[in-house]
Amino acid sequence: MKEIKDIVLAARVAASEDTAMALATVVKVEGSSYRRPGARMLVTEDGQMTGAISGGCLEGDALKKALLAIHQRKNRLVSYDTNTQEGSAIGLQLGCNGIVHILFEYIDLQQADHPIIWLESLLQQRQEALLITQFSIDRQVEQGGTRLLVVGLTDEIPHENTQSPELAEYIKLAKTKQQSVLASFEEAGKNKEVLIEYLAPTIHLIVAGAGNDAQPVVETAKLLDWEITVLDGRASHATTGRFPKADYLIIGPADEVIKKISIDPWTVFVLMTHNYRYDLTLIKELIHTPTSYIGSLGPKTKLLRMFDDLEQLGIELSAVQQKIVHGPVGLDIGAETSDEIAIAIIAEIKAVLSDRPGGSLKFLATKIHAENPLIR
């Protein structure tokens, strides 16, 4: 989501300066590549690039293709085959073997539904969404581009945008699986392809505790552009001077501050107040919320004591509730300093939300990205 935010901000600047632009999107990958479908890069007519569609090796040639799309004022599909002599000749050197298909969309600011509008709409609501981009490997067929956003996966799909029953079924599949889908379908007698991207809201990290060791946690999370709230009972600690990267600061007793936070499955917590009673009160309230992650700083004995104290209060955690509580918090990377511990914490949260074990890729028996998007 950070890449999309950066692109939207850059597009707003370009629009204010009346600078033409094009959006490059990786829509399909055959084999392996550095970036997966959904990676984006905004290119302005003065050569400014925001975002990335590769590890840096495609960008040079992609800049030329984007400028051509701007000049022609039309969408273009370009395929880069790293297995051919031509691919090696332009210096791709991706370090992998595959074909990368990139859609270049001219941003016509006079249109009411250009791609940046859809990306802006995506950021305005904290809900799951599907972003739908149509294209065709057949370059004689019009490249549809980004043309539909489904916000809230319980919403009905606008009929005027889904003339193809096949496309409607693929959208339904993406909604059900909560996963991106890449599919082929027929529309108006022509073969087309579609990338249906499943996009979850930005992660909202709640750091309970405004001590010195909480500062690198906030700094590290902000590198990923997560939304961050710091809460504490001490007004002297939870200040903008100590936490300039935090989006929100909440001060007060544990049973009161938690009422000021809207919690969904993408809201995660790290309890590091160094105040046992404060943390216990928070976890007592949090286990009944939709949060998918609660991290507890400190030894395992502390967490087990919390579970015992909760049981004494008549609250016995189910297996599902215990699963979302992680203590000691963080991945086992040998962290000692507060900076190292912050990296371990943020890495564990990312692994949990991605449903990954957090181990070394060296021992991964499957592809890094598994089957994402689903191919249909």
CSV table of C-alpha atoms in Angstrom, one decimal, residues 6-324:
chain,number,residue,atom,x,y,z
A,6,ASP,CA,3.6,7.4,-3.0
A,7,ILE,CA,2.2,7.2,-6.5
A,8,VAL,CA,-1.0,9.0,-5.6
A,9,LEU,CA,1.0,11.8,-3.9
A,10,ALA,CA,3.4,12.1,-6.9
A,11,ALA,CA,0.4,12.2,-9.3
A,12,ARG,CA,-1.2,15.0,-7.3
A,13,VAL,CA,2.0,17.0,-7.6
A,14,ALA,CA,2.3,16.3,-11.4
A,15,ALA,CA,-1.4,17.3,-11.9
A,16,SER,CA,-0.9,20.5,-10.0
A,17,GLU,CA,2.0,21.4,-12.3
A,18,ASP,CA,0.1,20.3,-15.4
A,19,THR,CA,2.7,17.6,-16.1
A,20,ALA,CA,1.6,14.6,-18.2
A,21,MET,CA,2.1,11.1,-16.8
A,22,ALA,CA,1.6,7.4,-17.3
A,23,LEU,CA,1.2,4.5,-15.0
A,24,ALA,CA,3.2,1.3,-15.5
A,25,THR,CA,1.7,-1.8,-13.9
A,26,VAL,CA,3.1,-5.4,-13.9
A,27,VAL,CA,0.0,-7.3,-15.0
A,28,LYS,CA,1.4,-10.7,-15.7
A,29,VAL,CA,4.5,-12.8,-15.0
A,30,GLU,CA,5.4,-16.0,-16.7
A,31,GLY,CA,8.2,-17.7,-14.8
A,32,SER,CA,10.1,-15.8,-12.2
A,33,SER,CA,10.7,-12.1,-11.7
A,34,TYR,CA,11.7,-9.6,-9.1
A,35,ARG,CA,8.3,-8.0,-8.7
A,36,ARG,CA,4.9,-9.7,-9.0
A,37,PRO,CA,1.7,-8.6,-10.7
A,38,GLY,CA,0.4,-5.4,-9.1
A,39,ALA,CA,3.8,-3.7,-8.8
A,40,ARG,CA,3.4,-0.1,-10.1
A,41,MET,CA,5.5,2.9,-11.2
A,42,LEU,CA,4.3,6.4,-12.1
A,43,VAL,CA,6.3,8.1,-14.8
A,44,THR,CA,5.9,11.8,-15.6
A,45,GLU,CA,6.8,13.5,-18.9
A,46,ASP,CA,9.9,15.1,-17.3
A,47,GLY,CA,11.3,11.7,-16.5
A,48,GLN,CA,10.4,11.4,-12.8
A,49,MET,CA,9.7,7.9,-11.6
A,50,THR,CA,7.8,6.9,-8.4
A,51,GLY,CA,7.4,3.2,-7.4
A,52,ALA,CA,9.1,0.3,-9.1
A,53,ILE,CA,8.3,-2.5,-11.5
A,54,SER,CA,11.6,-4.4,-11.0
A,55,GLY,CA,14.8,-4.4,-9.0
A,56,GLY,CA,16.0,-1.4,-11.1
A,57,CYS,CA,16.8,-3.2,-14.4
A,58,LEU,CA,13.5,-2.6,-16.3
A,59,GLU,CA,13.1,1.0,-15.3
A,60,GLY,CA,15.4,2.5,-17.9
A,61,ASP,CA,13.6,1.0,-20.9
A,62,ALA,CA,10.2,1.3,-19.1
A,63,LEU,CA,10.8,5.1,-18.9
A,64,LYS,CA,11.0,5.2,-22.7
A,65,LYS,CA,7.9,3.1,-23.2
A,66,ALA,CA,6.0,5.3,-20.7
A,67,LEU,CA,7.0,8.5,-22.5
A,68,LEU,CA,5.8,6.9,-25.7
A,69,ALA,CA,2.4,6.1,-24.1
A,70,ILE,CA,2.2,9.8,-22.9
A,71,HIS,CA,3.1,11.0,-26.4
A,72,GLN,CA,0.6,8.7,-28.1
A,73,ARG,CA,-2.0,9.3,-25.4
A,74,LYS,CA,-3.0,5.6,-25.3
A,75,ASN,CA,-2.4,2.4,-23.3
A,76,ARG,CA,0.4,0.1,-24.4
A,77,LEU,CA,1.3,-3.4,-23.3
A,78,VAL,CA,5.0,-4.3,-23.4
A,79,SER,CA,6.6,-7.7,-22.7
A,80,TYR,CA,10.1,-8.2,-21.5
A,81,ASP,CA,11.5,-11.7,-22.0
A,82,THR,CA,14.6,-12.3,-20.0
A,83,ASN,CA,15.3,-15.6,-21.9
A,84,THR,CA,15.9,-14.0,-25.2
A,85,GLN,CA,19.0,-12.3,-26.7
A,86,GLU,CA,17.0,-9.1,-27.0
A,87,GLY,CA,16.2,-9.2,-23.2
A,88,SER,CA,19.9,-9.6,-22.4
A,89,ALA,CA,20.8,-6.9,-25.0
A,90,ILE,CA,18.9,-4.2,-23.2
A,91,GLY,CA,20.5,-5.1,-19.9
A,92,LEU,CA,17.6,-6.6,-18.0
A,93,GLN,CA,19.8,-9.0,-16.0
A,94,LEU,CA,16.9,-9.8,-13.6
A,95,GLY,CA,18.7,-12.8,-12.2
A,96,CYS,CA,15.7,-14.9,-13.0
A,97,ASN,CA,14.1,-16.5,-16.0
A,98,GLY,CA,10.7,-15.2,-17.0
A,99,ILE,CA,8.5,-13.0,-19.1
A,100,VAL,CA,7.2,-9.8,-17.5
A,101,HIS,CA,4.2,-8.1,-19.1
A,102,ILE,CA,3.8,-4.4,-18.2
A,103,LEU,CA,0.8,-2.3,-19.0
A,104,PHE,CA,1.5,1.4,-19.6
A,105,GLU,CA,-1.6,3.6,-19.1
A,106,TYR,CA,-1.7,7.2,-20.2
A,107,ILE,CA,-3.3,9.3,-17.4
A,108,ASP,CA,-6.0,11.5,-19.0
A,109,LEU,CA,-6.9,13.9,-16.3
A,110,GLN,CA,-9.9,15.0,-18.3
A,111,GLN,CA,-11.5,11.6,-17.8
A,112,ALA,CA,-13.5,10.9,-14.6
A,113,ASP,CA,-12.2,7.3,-14.2
A,114,HIS,CA,-8.5,7.4,-14.9
A,115,PRO,CA,-6.3,5.0,-12.9
A,116,ILE,CA,-5.2,7.5,-10.3
A,117,ILE,CA,-8.8,8.2,-9.4
A,118,TRP,CA,-9.2,4.5,-8.6
A,119,LEU,CA,-6.0,4.5,-6.5
A,120,GLU,CA,-7.1,7.5,-4.6
A,121,SER,CA,-10.5,5.9,-3.9
A,122,LEU,CA,-8.7,2.9,-2.6
A,123,LEU,CA,-6.8,5.0,0.0
A,124,GLN,CA,-9.9,6.9,1.2
A,125,GLN,CA,-11.7,3.9,2.8
A,126,ARG,CA,-10.2,1.4,5.3
A,127,GLN,CA,-11.7,-1.7,3.7
A,128,GLU,CA,-10.7,-4.7,1.7
A,129,ALA,CA,-10.9,-4.0,-2.0
A,130,LEU,CA,-10.4,-5.5,-5.5
A,131,LEU,CA,-8.7,-3.4,-8.1
A,132,ILE,CA,-9.3,-4.7,-11.6
A,133,THR,CA,-7.1,-4.1,-14.6
A,134,GLN,CA,-7.9,-5.5,-18.0
A,135,PHE,CA,-5.3,-6.1,-20.8
A,136,SER,CA,-4.6,-8.3,-23.7
A,137,ILE,CA,-1.4,-10.0,-24.9
A,138,ASP,CA,-2.8,-9.5,-28.4
A,139,ARG,CA,-1.6,-6.0,-29.0
A,140,GLN,CA,-4.2,-5.5,-31.7
A,141,VAL,CA,-6.9,-5.5,-29.0
A,142,GLU,CA,-7.6,-2.4,-27.0
A,143,GLN,CA,-5.8,-2.4,-23.6
A,144,GLY,CA,-8.7,-1.7,-21.2
A,145,GLY,CA,-6.5,-0.7,-18.2
A,146,THR,CA,-7.5,-0.1,-14.7
A,147,ARG,CA,-11.3,0.2,-14.8
A,148,LEU,CA,-13.0,-1.0,-11.6
A,149,LEU,CA,-12.7,-0.8,-7.9
A,150,VAL,CA,-14.8,-3.0,-5.6
A,151,VAL,CA,-14.5,-1.6,-2.1
A,152,GLY,CA,-15.8,-3.8,0.7
A,153,LEU,CA,-16.0,-7.5,-0.3
A,154,THR,CA,-19.6,-7.8,0.6
A,155,ASP,CA,-20.6,-5.2,-2.0
A,156,GLU,CA,-22.3,-6.1,-5.2
A,157,ILE,CA,-20.4,-5.6,-8.4
A,158,PRO,CA,-21.7,-2.9,-10.7
A,159,HIS,CA,-23.4,-4.7,-13.6
A,160,GLU,CA,-22.4,-2.1,-16.2
A,161,ASN,CA,-18.7,-2.9,-15.7
A,162,THR,CA,-19.0,-6.7,-15.9
A,163,GLN,CA,-20.7,-7.6,-19.2
A,164,SER,CA,-18.8,-10.9,-19.2
A,165,PRO,CA,-20.2,-13.6,-16.9
A,166,GLU,CA,-16.7,-15.1,-16.8
A,167,LEU,CA,-15.3,-11.9,-15.4
A,168,ALA,CA,-18.0,-11.7,-12.8
A,169,GLU,CA,-17.1,-15.2,-11.7
A,170,TYR,CA,-13.5,-14.4,-11.4
A,171,ILE,CA,-14.3,-11.3,-9.3
A,172,LYS,CA,-16.4,-13.5,-7.1
A,173,LEU,CA,-13.5,-16.0,-6.7
A,174,ALA,CA,-11.1,-13.2,-5.7
A,175,LYS,CA,-13.7,-12.0,-3.1
A,176,THR,CA,-14.2,-15.5,-1.7
A,177,LYS,CA,-10.5,-16.4,-1.6
A,178,GLN,CA,-9.4,-12.9,-0.5
A,179,GLN,CA,-6.6,-13.3,-3.0
A,180,SER,CA,-5.5,-11.8,-6.3
A,181,VAL,CA,-6.6,-13.6,-9.4
A,182,LEU,CA,-5.1,-13.5,-12.9
A,183,ALA,CA,-7.5,-14.9,-15.5
A,184,SER,CA,-8.5,-15.0,-19.2
A,185,PHE,CA,-12.0,-14.3,-20.5
A,186,GLU,CA,-13.9,-13.4,-23.6
A,187,GLU,CA,-15.7,-10.1,-24.0
A,188,ALA,CA,-17.4,-8.8,-27.1
A,189,GLY,CA,-15.9,-11.8,-29.0
A,190,LYS,CA,-12.4,-10.9,-28.1
A,191,ASN,CA,-10.0,-12.7,-25.8
A,192,LYS,CA,-8.8,-10.6,-22.9
A,193,GLU,CA,-7.0,-11.0,-19.6
A,194,VAL,CA,-7.6,-9.4,-16.2
A,195,LEU,CA,-5.6,-8.9,-13.1
A,196,ILE,CA,-7.9,-8.8,-10.1
A,197,GLU,CA,-5.9,-7.5,-7.2
A,198,TYR,CA,-6.9,-8.2,-3.6
A,199,LEU,CA,-5.8,-5.3,-1.5
A,200,ALA,CA,-6.0,-5.2,2.3
A,201,PRO,CA,-6.0,-1.9,4.3
A,202,THR,CA,-2.8,-0.5,5.7
A,203,ILE,CA,-1.6,-2.2,8.9
A,204,HIS,CA,-2.4,-0.1,12.0
A,205,LEU,CA,0.2,-0.8,14.7
A,206,ILE,CA,-0.7,0.1,18.2
A,207,VAL,CA,2.4,0.4,20.4
A,208,ALA,CA,1.3,0.3,24.1
A,209,GLY,CA,4.1,1.9,26.0
A,210,ALA,CA,6.1,5.0,25.3
A,211,GLY,CA,9.4,4.0,26.7
A,212,ASN,CA,12.8,4.4,24.9
A,213,ASP,CA,12.6,0.8,23.5
A,214,ALA,CA,9.3,1.7,21.8
A,215,GLN,CA,10.9,4.4,19.7
A,216,PRO,CA,12.8,2.0,17.3
A,217,VAL,CA,9.6,-0.1,16.9
A,218,VAL,CA,7.8,3.0,15.7
A,219,GLU,CA,10.7,4.0,13.4
A,220,THR,CA,10.9,0.6,11.9
A,221,ALA,CA,7.2,0.3,11.3
A,222,LYS,CA,7.1,3.7,9.6
A,223,LEU,CA,9.7,2.4,7.0
A,224,LEU,CA,6.8,0.2,5.8
A,225,ASP,CA,4.4,3.2,6.0
A,226,TRP,CA,2.2,1.5,8.6
A,227,GLU,CA,-0.3,3.7,10.5
A,228,ILE,CA,1.0,4.0,14.0
A,229,THR,CA,-0.6,4.8,17.4
A,230,VAL,CA,1.3,5.1,20.6
A,231,LEU,CA,-0.6,4.9,23.9
A,232,ASP,CA,0.6,5.3,27.4
A,233,GLY,CA,-0.6,6.4,30.8
A,234,ARG,CA,2.2,8.9,31.1
A,235,ALA,CA,1.9,12.3,29.4
A,236,SER,CA,5.6,13.0,29.9
A,237,HIS,CA,6.5,10.0,27.7
A,238,ALA,CA,3.9,9.9,24.9
A,239,THR,CA,4.9,13.1,23.2
A,240,THR,CA,5.4,14.2,19.5
A,241,GLY,CA,9.0,15.1,20.4
A,242,ARG,CA,9.7,11.5,21.4
A,243,PHE,CA,7.6,9.9,18.7
A,244,PRO,CA,7.6,12.2,15.6
A,245,LYS,CA,6.7,9.3,13.3
A,246,ALA,CA,3.6,8.3,15.2
A,247,ASP,CA,0.3,9.2,13.6
A,248,TYR,CA,-1.6,9.3,16.9
A,249,LEU,CA,-0.8,9.6,20.6
A,250,ILE,CA,-3.3,8.5,23.2
A,251,ILE,CA,-2.7,9.1,26.9
A,252,GLY,CA,-4.8,7.6,29.7
A,253,PRO,CA,-5.6,4.5,31.8
A,254,ALA,CA,-5.6,1.2,29.9
A,255,ASP,CA,-9.3,0.7,30.2
A,256,GLU,CA,-10.0,4.1,28.7
A,257,VAL,CA,-7.4,4.4,25.8
A,258,ILE,CA,-8.6,1.1,24.2
A,259,LYS,CA,-12.1,2.6,23.8
A,260,LYS,CA,-10.6,5.3,21.6
A,261,ILE,CA,-9.2,2.9,19.0
A,262,SER,CA,-11.2,1.3,16.1
A,263,ILE,CA,-10.0,-2.3,15.8
A,264,ASP,CA,-10.2,-4.5,12.7
A,265,PRO,CA,-8.1,-7.6,11.6
A,266,TRP,CA,-5.4,-5.2,10.3
A,267,THR,CA,-5.0,-3.5,13.7
A,268,VAL,CA,-2.1,-5.1,15.6
A,269,PHE,CA,-0.8,-4.5,19.1
A,270,VAL,CA,2.6,-4.7,20.8
A,271,LEU,CA,2.4,-4.5,24.6
A,272,MET,CA,5.6,-3.0,26.0
A,273,THR,CA,4.6,-0.6,28.8
A,274,HIS,CA,6.8,-2.4,31.4
A,275,ASN,CA,3.7,-2.1,33.6
A,276,TYR,CA,2.2,-5.5,34.2
A,277,ARG,CA,-1.2,-4.3,35.3
A,278,TYR,CA,-1.5,-1.9,32.3
A,279,ASP,CA,-0.6,-4.7,29.9
A,280,LEU,CA,-3.0,-7.2,31.7
A,281,THR,CA,-5.9,-4.7,31.4
A,282,LEU,CA,-5.2,-4.2,27.7
A,283,ILE,CA,-5.0,-7.9,26.9
A,284,LYS,CA,-8.2,-8.5,28.8
A,285,GLU,CA,-9.9,-6.1,26.4
A,286,LEU,CA,-8.1,-7.1,23.2
A,287,ILE,CA,-8.8,-10.8,23.2
A,288,HIS,CA,-12.5,-10.0,22.4
A,289,THR,CA,-11.7,-7.8,19.4
A,290,PRO,CA,-11.0,-8.6,15.7
A,291,THR,CA,-7.3,-8.0,16.0
A,292,SER,CA,-5.1,-10.8,14.5
A,293,TYR,CA,-1.9,-10.1,16.5
A,294,ILE,CA,-1.1,-9.2,20.1
A,295,GLY,CA,2.6,-9.1,21.0
A,296,SER,CA,3.8,-9.2,24.6
A,297,LEU,CA,7.3,-7.9,25.4
A,298,GLY,CA,9.0,-9.9,28.2
A,299,PRO,CA,9.6,-13.6,29.1
A,300,LYS,CA,7.3,-16.4,28.6
A,301,THR,CA,6.6,-16.6,32.3
A,302,LYS,CA,5.1,-13.2,32.2
A,303,LEU,CA,2.6,-14.2,29.5
A,304,LEU,CA,1.7,-17.4,31.3
A,305,ARG,CA,1.1,-15.4,34.5
A,306,MET,CA,-1.2,-13.2,32.5
A,307,PHE,CA,-3.2,-16.2,31.3
A,308,ASP,CA,-3.5,-17.4,34.9
A,309,ASP,CA,-4.6,-14.0,36.1
A,310,LEU,CA,-7.2,-13.8,33.4
A,311,GLU,CA,-8.5,-17.2,34.3
A,312,GLN,CA,-8.8,-16.0,37.9
A,313,LEU,CA,-11.0,-13.3,36.5
A,314,GLY,CA,-13.2,-15.9,34.8
A,315,ILE,CA,-11.6,-15.4,31.4
A,316,GLU,CA,-10.3,-18.6,29.9
A,317,LEU,CA,-8.7,-18.0,26.5
A,318,SER,CA,-9.7,-20.4,23.7
A,319,ALA,CA,-7.1,-21.9,21.5
A,320,VAL,CA,-7.9,-19.4,18.8
A,321,GLN,CA,-7.5,-16.5,21.2
A,322,GLN,CA,-4.2,-17.9,22.5
A,323,LYS,CA,-2.9,-18.2,19.0
A,324,ILE,CA,-3.0,-14.5,18.3
